[in-house]
mmCIF file with all atom_site columns, C-alpha atoms in Angstrom:
data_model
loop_
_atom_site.group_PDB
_atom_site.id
_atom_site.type_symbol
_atom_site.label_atom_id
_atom_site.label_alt_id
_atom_site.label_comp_id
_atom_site.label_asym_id
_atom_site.label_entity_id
_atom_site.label_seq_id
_atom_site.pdbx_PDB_ins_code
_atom_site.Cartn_x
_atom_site.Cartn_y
_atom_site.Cartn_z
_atom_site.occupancy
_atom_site.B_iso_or_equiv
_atom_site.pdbx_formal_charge
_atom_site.auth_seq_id
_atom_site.auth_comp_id
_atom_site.auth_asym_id
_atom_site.auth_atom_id
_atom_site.pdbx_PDB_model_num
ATOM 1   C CA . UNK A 1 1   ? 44.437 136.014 -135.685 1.00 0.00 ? 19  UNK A CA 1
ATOM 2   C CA . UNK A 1 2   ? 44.645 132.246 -134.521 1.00 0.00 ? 20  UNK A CA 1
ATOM 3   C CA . UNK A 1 3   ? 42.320 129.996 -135.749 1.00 0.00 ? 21  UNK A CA 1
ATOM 4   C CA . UNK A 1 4   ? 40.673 127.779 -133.166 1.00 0.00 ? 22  UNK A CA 1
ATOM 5   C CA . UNK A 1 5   ? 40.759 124.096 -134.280 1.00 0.00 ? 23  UNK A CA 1
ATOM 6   C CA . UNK A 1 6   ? 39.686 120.964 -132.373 1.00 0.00 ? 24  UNK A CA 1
ATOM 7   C CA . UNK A 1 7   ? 40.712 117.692 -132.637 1.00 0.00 ? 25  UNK A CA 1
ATOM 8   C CA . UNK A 1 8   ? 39.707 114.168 -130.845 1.00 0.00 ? 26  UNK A CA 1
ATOM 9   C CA . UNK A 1 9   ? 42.023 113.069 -127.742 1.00 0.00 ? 27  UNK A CA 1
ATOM 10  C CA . UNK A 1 10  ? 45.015 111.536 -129.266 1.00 0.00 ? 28  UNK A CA 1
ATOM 11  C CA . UNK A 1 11  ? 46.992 108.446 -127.126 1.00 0.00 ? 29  UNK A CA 1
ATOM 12  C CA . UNK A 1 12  ? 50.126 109.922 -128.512 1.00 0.00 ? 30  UNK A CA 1
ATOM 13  C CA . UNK A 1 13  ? 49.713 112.936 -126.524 1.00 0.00 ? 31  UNK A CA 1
ATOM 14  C CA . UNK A 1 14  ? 50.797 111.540 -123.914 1.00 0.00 ? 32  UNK A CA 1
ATOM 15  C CA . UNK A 1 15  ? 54.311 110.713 -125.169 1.00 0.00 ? 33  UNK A CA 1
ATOM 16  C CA . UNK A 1 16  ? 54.365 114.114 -126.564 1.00 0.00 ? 34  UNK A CA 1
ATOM 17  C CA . UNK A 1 17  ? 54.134 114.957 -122.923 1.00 0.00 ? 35  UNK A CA 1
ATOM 18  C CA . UNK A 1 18  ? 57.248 112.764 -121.923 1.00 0.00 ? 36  UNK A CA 1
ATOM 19  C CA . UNK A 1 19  ? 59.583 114.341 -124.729 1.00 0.00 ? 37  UNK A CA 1
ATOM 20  C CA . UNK A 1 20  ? 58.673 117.518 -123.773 1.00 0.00 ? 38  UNK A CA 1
ATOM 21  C CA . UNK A 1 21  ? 58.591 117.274 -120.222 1.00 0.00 ? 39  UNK A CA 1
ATOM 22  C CA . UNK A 1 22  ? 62.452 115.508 -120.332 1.00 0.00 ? 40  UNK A CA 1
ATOM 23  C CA . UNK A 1 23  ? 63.762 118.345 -122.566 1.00 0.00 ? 41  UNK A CA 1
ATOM 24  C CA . UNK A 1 24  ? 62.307 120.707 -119.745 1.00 0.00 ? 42  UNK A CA 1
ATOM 25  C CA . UNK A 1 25  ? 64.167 119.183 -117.063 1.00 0.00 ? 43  UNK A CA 1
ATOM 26  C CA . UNK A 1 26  ? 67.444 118.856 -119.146 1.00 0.00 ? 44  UNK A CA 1
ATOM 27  C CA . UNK A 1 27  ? 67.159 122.841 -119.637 1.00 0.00 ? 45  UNK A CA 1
ATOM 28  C CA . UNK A 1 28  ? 66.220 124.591 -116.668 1.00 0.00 ? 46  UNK A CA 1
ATOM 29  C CA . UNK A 1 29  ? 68.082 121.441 -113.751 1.00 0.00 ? 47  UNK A CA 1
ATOM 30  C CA . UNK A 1 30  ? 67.533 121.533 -110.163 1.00 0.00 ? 48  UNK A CA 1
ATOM 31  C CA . UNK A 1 31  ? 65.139 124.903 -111.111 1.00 0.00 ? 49  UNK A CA 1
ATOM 32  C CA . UNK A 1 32  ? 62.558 122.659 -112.009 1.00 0.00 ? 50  UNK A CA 1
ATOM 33  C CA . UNK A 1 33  ? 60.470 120.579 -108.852 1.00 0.00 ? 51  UNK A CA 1
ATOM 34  C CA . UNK A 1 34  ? 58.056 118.985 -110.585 1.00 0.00 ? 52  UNK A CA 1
ATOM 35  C CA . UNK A 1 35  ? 56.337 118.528 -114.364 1.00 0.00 ? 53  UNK A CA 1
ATOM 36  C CA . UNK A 1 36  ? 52.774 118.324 -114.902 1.00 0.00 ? 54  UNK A CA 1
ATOM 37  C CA . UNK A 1 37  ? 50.919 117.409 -118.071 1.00 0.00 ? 55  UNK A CA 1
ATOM 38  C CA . UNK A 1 38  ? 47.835 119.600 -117.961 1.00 0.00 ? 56  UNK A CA 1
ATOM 39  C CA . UNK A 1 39  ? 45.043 121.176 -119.680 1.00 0.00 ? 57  UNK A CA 1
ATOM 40  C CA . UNK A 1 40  ? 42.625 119.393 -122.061 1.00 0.00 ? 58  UNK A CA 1
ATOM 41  C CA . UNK A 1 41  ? 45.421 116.892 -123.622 1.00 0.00 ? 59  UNK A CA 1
ATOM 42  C CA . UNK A 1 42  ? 46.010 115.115 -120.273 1.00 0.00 ? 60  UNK A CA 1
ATOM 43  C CA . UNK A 1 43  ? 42.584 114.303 -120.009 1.00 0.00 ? 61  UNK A CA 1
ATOM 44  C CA . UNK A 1 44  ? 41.508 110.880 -121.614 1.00 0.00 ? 62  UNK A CA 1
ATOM 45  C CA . UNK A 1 45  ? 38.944 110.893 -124.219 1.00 0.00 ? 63  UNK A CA 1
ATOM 46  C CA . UNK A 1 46  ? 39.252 114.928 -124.450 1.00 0.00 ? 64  UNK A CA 1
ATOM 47  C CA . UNK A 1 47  ? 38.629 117.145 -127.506 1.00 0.00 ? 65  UNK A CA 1
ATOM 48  C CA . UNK A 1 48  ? 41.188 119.662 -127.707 1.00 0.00 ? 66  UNK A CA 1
ATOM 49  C CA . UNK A 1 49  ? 43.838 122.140 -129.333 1.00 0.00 ? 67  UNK A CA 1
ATOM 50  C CA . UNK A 1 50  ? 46.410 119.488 -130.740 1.00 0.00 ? 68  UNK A CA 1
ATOM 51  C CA . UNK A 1 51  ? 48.891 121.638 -128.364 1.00 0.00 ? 69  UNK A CA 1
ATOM 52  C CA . UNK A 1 52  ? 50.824 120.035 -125.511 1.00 0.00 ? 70  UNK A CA 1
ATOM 53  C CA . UNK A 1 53  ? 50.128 121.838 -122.401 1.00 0.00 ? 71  UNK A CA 1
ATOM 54  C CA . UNK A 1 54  ? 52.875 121.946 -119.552 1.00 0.00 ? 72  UNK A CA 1
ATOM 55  C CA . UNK A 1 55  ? 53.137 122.706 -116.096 1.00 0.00 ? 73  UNK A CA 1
ATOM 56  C CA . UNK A 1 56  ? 56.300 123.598 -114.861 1.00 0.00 ? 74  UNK A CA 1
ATOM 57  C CA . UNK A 1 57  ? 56.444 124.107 -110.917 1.00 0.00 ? 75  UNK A CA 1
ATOM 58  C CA . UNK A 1 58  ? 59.123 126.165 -109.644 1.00 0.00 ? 76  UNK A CA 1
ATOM 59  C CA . UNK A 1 59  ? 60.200 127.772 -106.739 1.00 0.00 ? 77  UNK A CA 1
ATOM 60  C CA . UNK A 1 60  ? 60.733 130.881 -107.926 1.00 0.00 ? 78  UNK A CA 1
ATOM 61  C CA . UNK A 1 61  ? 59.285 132.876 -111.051 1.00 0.00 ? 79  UNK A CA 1
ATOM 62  C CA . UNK A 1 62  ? 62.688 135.027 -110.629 1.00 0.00 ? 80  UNK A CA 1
ATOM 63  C CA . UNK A 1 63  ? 64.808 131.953 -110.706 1.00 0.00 ? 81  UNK A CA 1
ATOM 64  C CA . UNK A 1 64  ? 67.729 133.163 -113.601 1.00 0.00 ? 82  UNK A CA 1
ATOM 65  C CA . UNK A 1 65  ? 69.050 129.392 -114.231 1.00 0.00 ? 83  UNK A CA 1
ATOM 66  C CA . UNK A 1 66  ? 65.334 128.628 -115.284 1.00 0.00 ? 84  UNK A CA 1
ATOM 67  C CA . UNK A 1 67  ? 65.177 131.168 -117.789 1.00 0.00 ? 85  UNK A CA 1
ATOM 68  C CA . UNK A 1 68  ? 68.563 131.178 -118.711 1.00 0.00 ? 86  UNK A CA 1
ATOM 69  C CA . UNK A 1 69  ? 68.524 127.169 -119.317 1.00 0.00 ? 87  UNK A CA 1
ATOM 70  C CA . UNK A 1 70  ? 65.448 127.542 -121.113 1.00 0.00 ? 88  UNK A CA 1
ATOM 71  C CA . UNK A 1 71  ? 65.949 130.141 -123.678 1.00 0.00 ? 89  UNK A CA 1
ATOM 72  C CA . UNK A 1 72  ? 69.596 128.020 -124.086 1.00 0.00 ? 90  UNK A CA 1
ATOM 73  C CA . UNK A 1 73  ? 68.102 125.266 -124.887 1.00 0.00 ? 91  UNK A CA 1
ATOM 74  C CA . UNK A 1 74  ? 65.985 127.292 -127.500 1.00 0.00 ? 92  UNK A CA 1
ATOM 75  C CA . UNK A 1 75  ? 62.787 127.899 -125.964 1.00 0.00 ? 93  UNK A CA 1
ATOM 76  C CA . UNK A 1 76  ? 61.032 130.924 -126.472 1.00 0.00 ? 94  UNK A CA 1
ATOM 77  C CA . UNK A 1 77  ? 58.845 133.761 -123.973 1.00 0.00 ? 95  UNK A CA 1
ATOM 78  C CA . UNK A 1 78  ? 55.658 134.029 -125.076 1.00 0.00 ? 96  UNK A CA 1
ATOM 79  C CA . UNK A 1 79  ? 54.308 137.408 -125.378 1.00 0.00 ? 97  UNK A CA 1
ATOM 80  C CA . UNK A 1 80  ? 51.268 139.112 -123.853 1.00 0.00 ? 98  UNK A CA 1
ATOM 81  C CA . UNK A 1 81  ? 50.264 140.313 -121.148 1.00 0.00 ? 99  UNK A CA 1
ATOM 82  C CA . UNK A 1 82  ? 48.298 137.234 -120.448 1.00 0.00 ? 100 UNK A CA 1
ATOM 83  C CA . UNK A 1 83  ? 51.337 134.966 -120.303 1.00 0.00 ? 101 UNK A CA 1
ATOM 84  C CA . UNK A 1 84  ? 52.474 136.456 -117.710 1.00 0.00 ? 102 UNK A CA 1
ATOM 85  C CA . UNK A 1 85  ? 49.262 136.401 -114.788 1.00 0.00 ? 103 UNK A CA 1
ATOM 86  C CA . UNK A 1 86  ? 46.572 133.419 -115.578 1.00 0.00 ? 104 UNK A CA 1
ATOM 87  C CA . UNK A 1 87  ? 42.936 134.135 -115.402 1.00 0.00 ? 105 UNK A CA 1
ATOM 88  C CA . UNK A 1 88  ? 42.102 135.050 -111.812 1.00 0.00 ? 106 UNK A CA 1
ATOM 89  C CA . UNK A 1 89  ? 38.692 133.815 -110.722 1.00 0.00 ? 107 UNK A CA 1
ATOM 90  C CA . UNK A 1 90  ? 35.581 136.193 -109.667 1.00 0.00 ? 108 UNK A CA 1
ATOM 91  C CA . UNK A 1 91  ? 35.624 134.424 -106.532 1.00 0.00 ? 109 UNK A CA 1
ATOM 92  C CA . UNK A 1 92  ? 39.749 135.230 -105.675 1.00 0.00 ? 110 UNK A CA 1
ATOM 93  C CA . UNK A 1 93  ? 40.085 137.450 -102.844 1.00 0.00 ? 111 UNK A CA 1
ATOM 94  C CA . UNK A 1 94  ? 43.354 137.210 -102.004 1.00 0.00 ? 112 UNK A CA 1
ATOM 95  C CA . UNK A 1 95  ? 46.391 139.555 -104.103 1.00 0.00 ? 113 UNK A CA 1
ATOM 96  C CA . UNK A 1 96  ? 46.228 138.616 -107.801 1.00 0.00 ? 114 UNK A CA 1
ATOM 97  C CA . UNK A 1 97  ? 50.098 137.842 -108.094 1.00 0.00 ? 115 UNK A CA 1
ATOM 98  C CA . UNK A 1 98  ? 49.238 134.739 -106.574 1.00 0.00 ? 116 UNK A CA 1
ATOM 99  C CA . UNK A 1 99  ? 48.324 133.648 -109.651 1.00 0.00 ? 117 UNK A CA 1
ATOM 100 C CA . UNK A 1 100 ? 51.521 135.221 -111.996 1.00 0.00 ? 118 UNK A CA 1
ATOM 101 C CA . UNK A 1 101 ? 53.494 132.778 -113.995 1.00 0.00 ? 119 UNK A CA 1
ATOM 102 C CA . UNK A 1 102 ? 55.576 133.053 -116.822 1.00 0.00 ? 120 UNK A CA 1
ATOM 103 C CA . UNK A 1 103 ? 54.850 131.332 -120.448 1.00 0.00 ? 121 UNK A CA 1
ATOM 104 C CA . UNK A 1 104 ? 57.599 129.465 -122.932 1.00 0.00 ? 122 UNK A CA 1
ATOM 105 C CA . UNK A 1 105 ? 57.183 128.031 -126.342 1.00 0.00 ? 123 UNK A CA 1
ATOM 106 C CA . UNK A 1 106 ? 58.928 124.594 -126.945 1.00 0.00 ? 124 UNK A CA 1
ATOM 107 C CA . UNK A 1 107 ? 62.122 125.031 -129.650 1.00 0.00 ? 125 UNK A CA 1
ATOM 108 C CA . UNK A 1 108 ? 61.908 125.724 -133.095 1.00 0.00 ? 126 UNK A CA 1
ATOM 109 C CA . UNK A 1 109 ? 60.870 122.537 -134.875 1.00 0.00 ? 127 UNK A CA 1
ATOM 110 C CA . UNK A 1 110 ? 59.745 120.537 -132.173 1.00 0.00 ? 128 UNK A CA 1
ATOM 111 C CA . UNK A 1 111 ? 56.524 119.444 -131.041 1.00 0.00 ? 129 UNK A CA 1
ATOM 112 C CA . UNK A 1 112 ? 53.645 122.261 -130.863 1.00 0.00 ? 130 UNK A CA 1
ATOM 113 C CA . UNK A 1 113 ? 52.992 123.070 -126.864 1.00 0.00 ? 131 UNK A CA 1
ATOM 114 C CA . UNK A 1 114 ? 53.333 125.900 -124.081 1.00 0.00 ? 132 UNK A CA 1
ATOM 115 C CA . UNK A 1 115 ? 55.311 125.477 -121.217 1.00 0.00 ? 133 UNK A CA 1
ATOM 116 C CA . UNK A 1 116 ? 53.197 127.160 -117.835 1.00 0.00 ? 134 UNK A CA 1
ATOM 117 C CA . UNK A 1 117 ? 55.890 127.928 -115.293 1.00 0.00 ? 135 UNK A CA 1
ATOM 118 C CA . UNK A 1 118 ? 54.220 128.612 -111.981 1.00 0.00 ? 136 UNK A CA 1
ATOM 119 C CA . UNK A 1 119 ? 55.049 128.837 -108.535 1.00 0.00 ? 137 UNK A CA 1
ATOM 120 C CA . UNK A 1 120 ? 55.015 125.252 -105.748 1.00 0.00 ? 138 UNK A CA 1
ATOM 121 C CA . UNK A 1 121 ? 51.880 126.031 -103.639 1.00 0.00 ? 139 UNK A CA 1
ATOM 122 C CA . UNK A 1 122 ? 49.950 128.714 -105.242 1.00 0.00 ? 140 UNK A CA 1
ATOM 123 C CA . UNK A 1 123 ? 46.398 128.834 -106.390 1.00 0.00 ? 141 UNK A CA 1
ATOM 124 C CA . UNK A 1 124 ? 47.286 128.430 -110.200 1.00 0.00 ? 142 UNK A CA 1
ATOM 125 C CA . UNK A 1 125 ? 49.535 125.469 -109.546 1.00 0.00 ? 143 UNK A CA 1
ATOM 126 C CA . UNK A 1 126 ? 46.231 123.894 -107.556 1.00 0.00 ? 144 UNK A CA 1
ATOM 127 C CA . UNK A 1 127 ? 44.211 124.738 -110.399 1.00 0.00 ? 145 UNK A CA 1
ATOM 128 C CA . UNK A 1 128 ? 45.548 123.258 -113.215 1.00 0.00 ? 146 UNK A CA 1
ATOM 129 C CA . UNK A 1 129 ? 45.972 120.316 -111.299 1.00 0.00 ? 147 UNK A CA 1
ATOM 130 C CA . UNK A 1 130 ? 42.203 119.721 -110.409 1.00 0.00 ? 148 UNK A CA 1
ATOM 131 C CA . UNK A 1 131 ? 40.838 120.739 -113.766 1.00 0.00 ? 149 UNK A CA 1
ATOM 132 C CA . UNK A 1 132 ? 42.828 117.643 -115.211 1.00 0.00 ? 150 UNK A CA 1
ATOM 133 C CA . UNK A 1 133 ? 41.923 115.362 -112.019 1.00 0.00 ? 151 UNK A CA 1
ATOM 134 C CA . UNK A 1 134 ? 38.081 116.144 -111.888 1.00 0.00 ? 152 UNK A CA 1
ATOM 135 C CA . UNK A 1 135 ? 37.497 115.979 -115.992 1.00 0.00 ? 153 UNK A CA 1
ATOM 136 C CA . UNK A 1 136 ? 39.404 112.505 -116.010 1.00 0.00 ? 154 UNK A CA 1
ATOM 137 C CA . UNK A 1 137 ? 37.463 110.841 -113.114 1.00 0.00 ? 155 UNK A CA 1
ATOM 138 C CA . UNK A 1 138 ? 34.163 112.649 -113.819 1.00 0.00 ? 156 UNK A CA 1
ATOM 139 C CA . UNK A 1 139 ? 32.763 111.285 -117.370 1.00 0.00 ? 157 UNK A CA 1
ATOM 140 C CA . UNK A 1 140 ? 29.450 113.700 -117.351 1.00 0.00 ? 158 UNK A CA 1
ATOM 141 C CA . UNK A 1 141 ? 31.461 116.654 -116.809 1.00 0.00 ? 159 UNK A CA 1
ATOM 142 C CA . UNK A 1 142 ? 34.456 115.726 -119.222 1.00 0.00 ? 160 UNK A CA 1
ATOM 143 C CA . UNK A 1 143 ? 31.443 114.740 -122.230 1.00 0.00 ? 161 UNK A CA 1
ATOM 144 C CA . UNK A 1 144 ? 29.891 118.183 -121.206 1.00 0.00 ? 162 UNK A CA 1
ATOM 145 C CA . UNK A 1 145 ? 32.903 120.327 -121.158 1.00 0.00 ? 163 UNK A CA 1
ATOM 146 C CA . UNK A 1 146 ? 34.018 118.927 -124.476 1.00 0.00 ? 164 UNK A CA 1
ATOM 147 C CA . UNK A 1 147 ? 31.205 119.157 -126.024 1.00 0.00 ? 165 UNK A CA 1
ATOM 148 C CA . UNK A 1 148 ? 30.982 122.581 -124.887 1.00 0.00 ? 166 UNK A CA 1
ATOM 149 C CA . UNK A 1 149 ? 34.590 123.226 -126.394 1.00 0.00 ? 167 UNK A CA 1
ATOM 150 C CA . UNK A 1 150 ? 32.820 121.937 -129.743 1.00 0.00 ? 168 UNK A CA 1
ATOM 151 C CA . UNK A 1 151 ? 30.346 124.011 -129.555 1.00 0.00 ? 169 UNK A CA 1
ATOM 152 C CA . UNK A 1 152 ? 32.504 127.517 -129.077 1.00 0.00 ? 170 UNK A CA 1
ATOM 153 C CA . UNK A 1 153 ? 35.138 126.586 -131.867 1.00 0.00 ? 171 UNK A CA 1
ATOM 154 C CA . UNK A 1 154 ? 32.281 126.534 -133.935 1.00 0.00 ? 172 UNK A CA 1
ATOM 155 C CA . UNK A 1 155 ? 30.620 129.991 -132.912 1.00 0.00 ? 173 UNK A CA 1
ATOM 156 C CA . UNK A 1 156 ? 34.253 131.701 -133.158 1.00 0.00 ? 174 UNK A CA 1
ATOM 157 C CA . UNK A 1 157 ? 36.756 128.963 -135.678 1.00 0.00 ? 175 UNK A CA 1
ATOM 158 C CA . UNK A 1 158 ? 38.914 132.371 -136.227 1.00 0.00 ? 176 UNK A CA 1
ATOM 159 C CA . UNK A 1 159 ? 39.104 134.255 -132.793 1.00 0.00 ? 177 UNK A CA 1
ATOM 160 C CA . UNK A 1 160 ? 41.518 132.173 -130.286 1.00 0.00 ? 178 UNK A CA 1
ATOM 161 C CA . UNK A 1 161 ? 41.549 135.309 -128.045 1.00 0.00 ? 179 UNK A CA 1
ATOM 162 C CA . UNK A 1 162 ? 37.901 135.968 -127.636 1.00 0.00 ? 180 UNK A CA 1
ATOM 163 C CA . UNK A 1 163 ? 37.764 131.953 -127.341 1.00 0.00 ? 181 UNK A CA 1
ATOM 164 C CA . UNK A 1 164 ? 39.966 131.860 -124.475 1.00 0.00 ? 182 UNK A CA 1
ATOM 165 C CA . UNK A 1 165 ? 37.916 135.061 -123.096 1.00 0.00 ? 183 UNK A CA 1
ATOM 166 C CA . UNK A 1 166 ? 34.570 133.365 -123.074 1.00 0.00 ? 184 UNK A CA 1
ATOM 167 C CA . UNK A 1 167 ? 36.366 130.096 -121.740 1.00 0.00 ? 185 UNK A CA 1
ATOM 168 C CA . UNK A 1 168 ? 38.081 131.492 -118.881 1.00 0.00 ? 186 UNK A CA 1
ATOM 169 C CA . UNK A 1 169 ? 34.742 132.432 -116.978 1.00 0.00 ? 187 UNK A CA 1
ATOM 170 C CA . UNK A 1 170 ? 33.278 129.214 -118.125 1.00 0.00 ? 188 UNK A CA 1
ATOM 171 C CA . UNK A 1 171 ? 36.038 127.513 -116.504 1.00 0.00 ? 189 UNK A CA 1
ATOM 172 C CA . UNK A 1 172 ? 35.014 129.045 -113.065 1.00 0.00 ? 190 UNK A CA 1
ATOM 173 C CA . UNK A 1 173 ? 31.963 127.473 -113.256 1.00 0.00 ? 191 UNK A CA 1
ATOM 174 C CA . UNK A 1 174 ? 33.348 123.922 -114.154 1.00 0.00 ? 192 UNK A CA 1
ATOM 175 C CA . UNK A 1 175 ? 35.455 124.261 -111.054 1.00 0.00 ? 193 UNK A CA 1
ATOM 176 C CA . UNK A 1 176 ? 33.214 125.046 -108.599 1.00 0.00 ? 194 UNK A CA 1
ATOM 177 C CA . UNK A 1 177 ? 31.741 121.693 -109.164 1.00 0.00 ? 195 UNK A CA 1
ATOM 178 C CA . UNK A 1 178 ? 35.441 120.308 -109.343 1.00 0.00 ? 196 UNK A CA 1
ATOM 179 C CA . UNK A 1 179 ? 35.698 122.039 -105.827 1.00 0.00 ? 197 UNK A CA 1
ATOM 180 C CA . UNK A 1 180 ? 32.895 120.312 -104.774 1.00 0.00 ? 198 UNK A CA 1
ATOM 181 C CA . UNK A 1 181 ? 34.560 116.886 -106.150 1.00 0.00 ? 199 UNK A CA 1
ATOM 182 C CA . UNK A 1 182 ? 37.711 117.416 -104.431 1.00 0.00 ? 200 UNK A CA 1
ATOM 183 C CA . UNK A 1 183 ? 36.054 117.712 -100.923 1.00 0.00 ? 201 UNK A CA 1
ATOM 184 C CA . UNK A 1 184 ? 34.077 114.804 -101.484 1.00 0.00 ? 202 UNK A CA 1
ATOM 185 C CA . UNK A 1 185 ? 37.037 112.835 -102.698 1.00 0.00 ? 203 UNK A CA 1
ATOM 186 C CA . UNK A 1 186 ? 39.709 113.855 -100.264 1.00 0.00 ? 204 UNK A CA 1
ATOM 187 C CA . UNK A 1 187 ? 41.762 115.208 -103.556 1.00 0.00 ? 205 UNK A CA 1
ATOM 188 C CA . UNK A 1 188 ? 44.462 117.449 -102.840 1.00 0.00 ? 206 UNK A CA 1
ATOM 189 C CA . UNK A 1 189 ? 47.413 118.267 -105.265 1.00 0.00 ? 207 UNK A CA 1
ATOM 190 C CA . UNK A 1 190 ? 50.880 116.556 -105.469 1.00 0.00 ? 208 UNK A CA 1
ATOM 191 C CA . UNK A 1 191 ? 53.230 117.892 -103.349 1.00 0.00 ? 209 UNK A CA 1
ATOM 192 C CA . UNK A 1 192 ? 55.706 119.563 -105.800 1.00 0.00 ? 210 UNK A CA 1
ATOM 193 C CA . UNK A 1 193 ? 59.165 119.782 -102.868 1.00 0.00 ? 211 UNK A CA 1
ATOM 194 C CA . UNK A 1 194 ? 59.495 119.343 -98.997  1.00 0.00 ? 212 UNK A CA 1
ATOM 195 C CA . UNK A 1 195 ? 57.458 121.410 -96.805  1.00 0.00 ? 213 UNK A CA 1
ATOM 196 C CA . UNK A 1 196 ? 60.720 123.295 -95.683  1.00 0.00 ? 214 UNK A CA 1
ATOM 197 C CA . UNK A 1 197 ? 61.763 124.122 -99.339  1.00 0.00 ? 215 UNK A CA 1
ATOM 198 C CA . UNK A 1 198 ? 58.496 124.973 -101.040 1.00 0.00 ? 216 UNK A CA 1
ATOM 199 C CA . UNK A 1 199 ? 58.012 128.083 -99.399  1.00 0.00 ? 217 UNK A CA 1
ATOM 200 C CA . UNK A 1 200 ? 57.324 130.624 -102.565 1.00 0.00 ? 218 UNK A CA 1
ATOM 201 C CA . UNK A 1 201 ? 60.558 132.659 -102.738 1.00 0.00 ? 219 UNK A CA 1
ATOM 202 C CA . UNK A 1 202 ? 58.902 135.436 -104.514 1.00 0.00 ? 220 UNK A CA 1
#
């Protein structure tokens, strides 16, 4: 069992990002379209998991080279079921594989992170994206969502999985004001490739 252990927003995180985002594009090449730092460490001023979270966007989840130049280069798959399909939200009516992806660990020795490979223009690729975009520009919610964080770690400081289980519905409701944000503010995601080439392949 993982323990669950919070630590203040670190400036170096963000350099952690770089070093792991450049050996991502050295392994996997033209595979990769675009790298995102996400999750709680991108966020300035953010308590979180001392754990560099990545967002690689891909064409393809069935893209060989990618995994082949990845697991070459060291990396690992991460196992569960959950690393393979993020947390689809109540509201989703669409097909859940929208939301598949595949999960790597950074090489042995390196710096402590997880590697999201998901697909240019689905709803997970959107969603990562906002989460970071709405917590950095909105200081009530980022306070409140840490502080929430806090308060969870120290209900459950040995249970990672039934952290991540109470979190994951939590989320939803942290993004429907995010939602709310985004239509106010015009926000729309990056766009990851050309409109001709970003068509999902899979």
């Amino acid at each position: 069992m993982q323990l669950v252990e919070l630590v203040e927003w670190q400036p170096d995180w963000a350099k952690d990002f770089d070093v792991l985002a450049a050996r991502i594009r050295q392994a996997a090449g033209s595979s990769v379209v675009r790298v995102d730092h996400i999750g709680s460490t991108s966020v300035p001023g953010m308590a979180a998991k001392d754990c560099i979270d990545v967002q690689a966007i891909v064409r393809s989840l069935s893209d060989e080279q990618l995994t082949e130049g990845l697991l070459s280069a060291g990396f690992t798959r991460s196992p569960g079921a959950w690393n393979y399909r993020d947390h689809v939200p109540e509201r989703w009516d669409g097909d859940p594989a929208a939301w598949d992806k595949l999960v790597f660990r950074p090489p042995a020795g390196t710096r402590t992170g997880n590697v999201h490979v998901r697909v240019a223009g689905r709803p997970n690729e959107r969603y990562a994206l906002l989460f970071r975009d709405f917590l950095t520009q909105d200081e009530a919610a980022r306070e409140a969502w840490a502080e929430f964080k806090r308060r969870l770690a120290r209900a459950l400081p040995a249970d990672l999985s039934t952290y991540g289980q109470i979190k994951d519905p939590a989320t939803d409701v942290l993004m429907a004001a995010a939602e709310r944000w985004a239509r106010e503010a015009g926000w729309t995601p990056p766009q990851a490739v050309s409109a001709a080439s970003a068509i999902p392949r899979d």
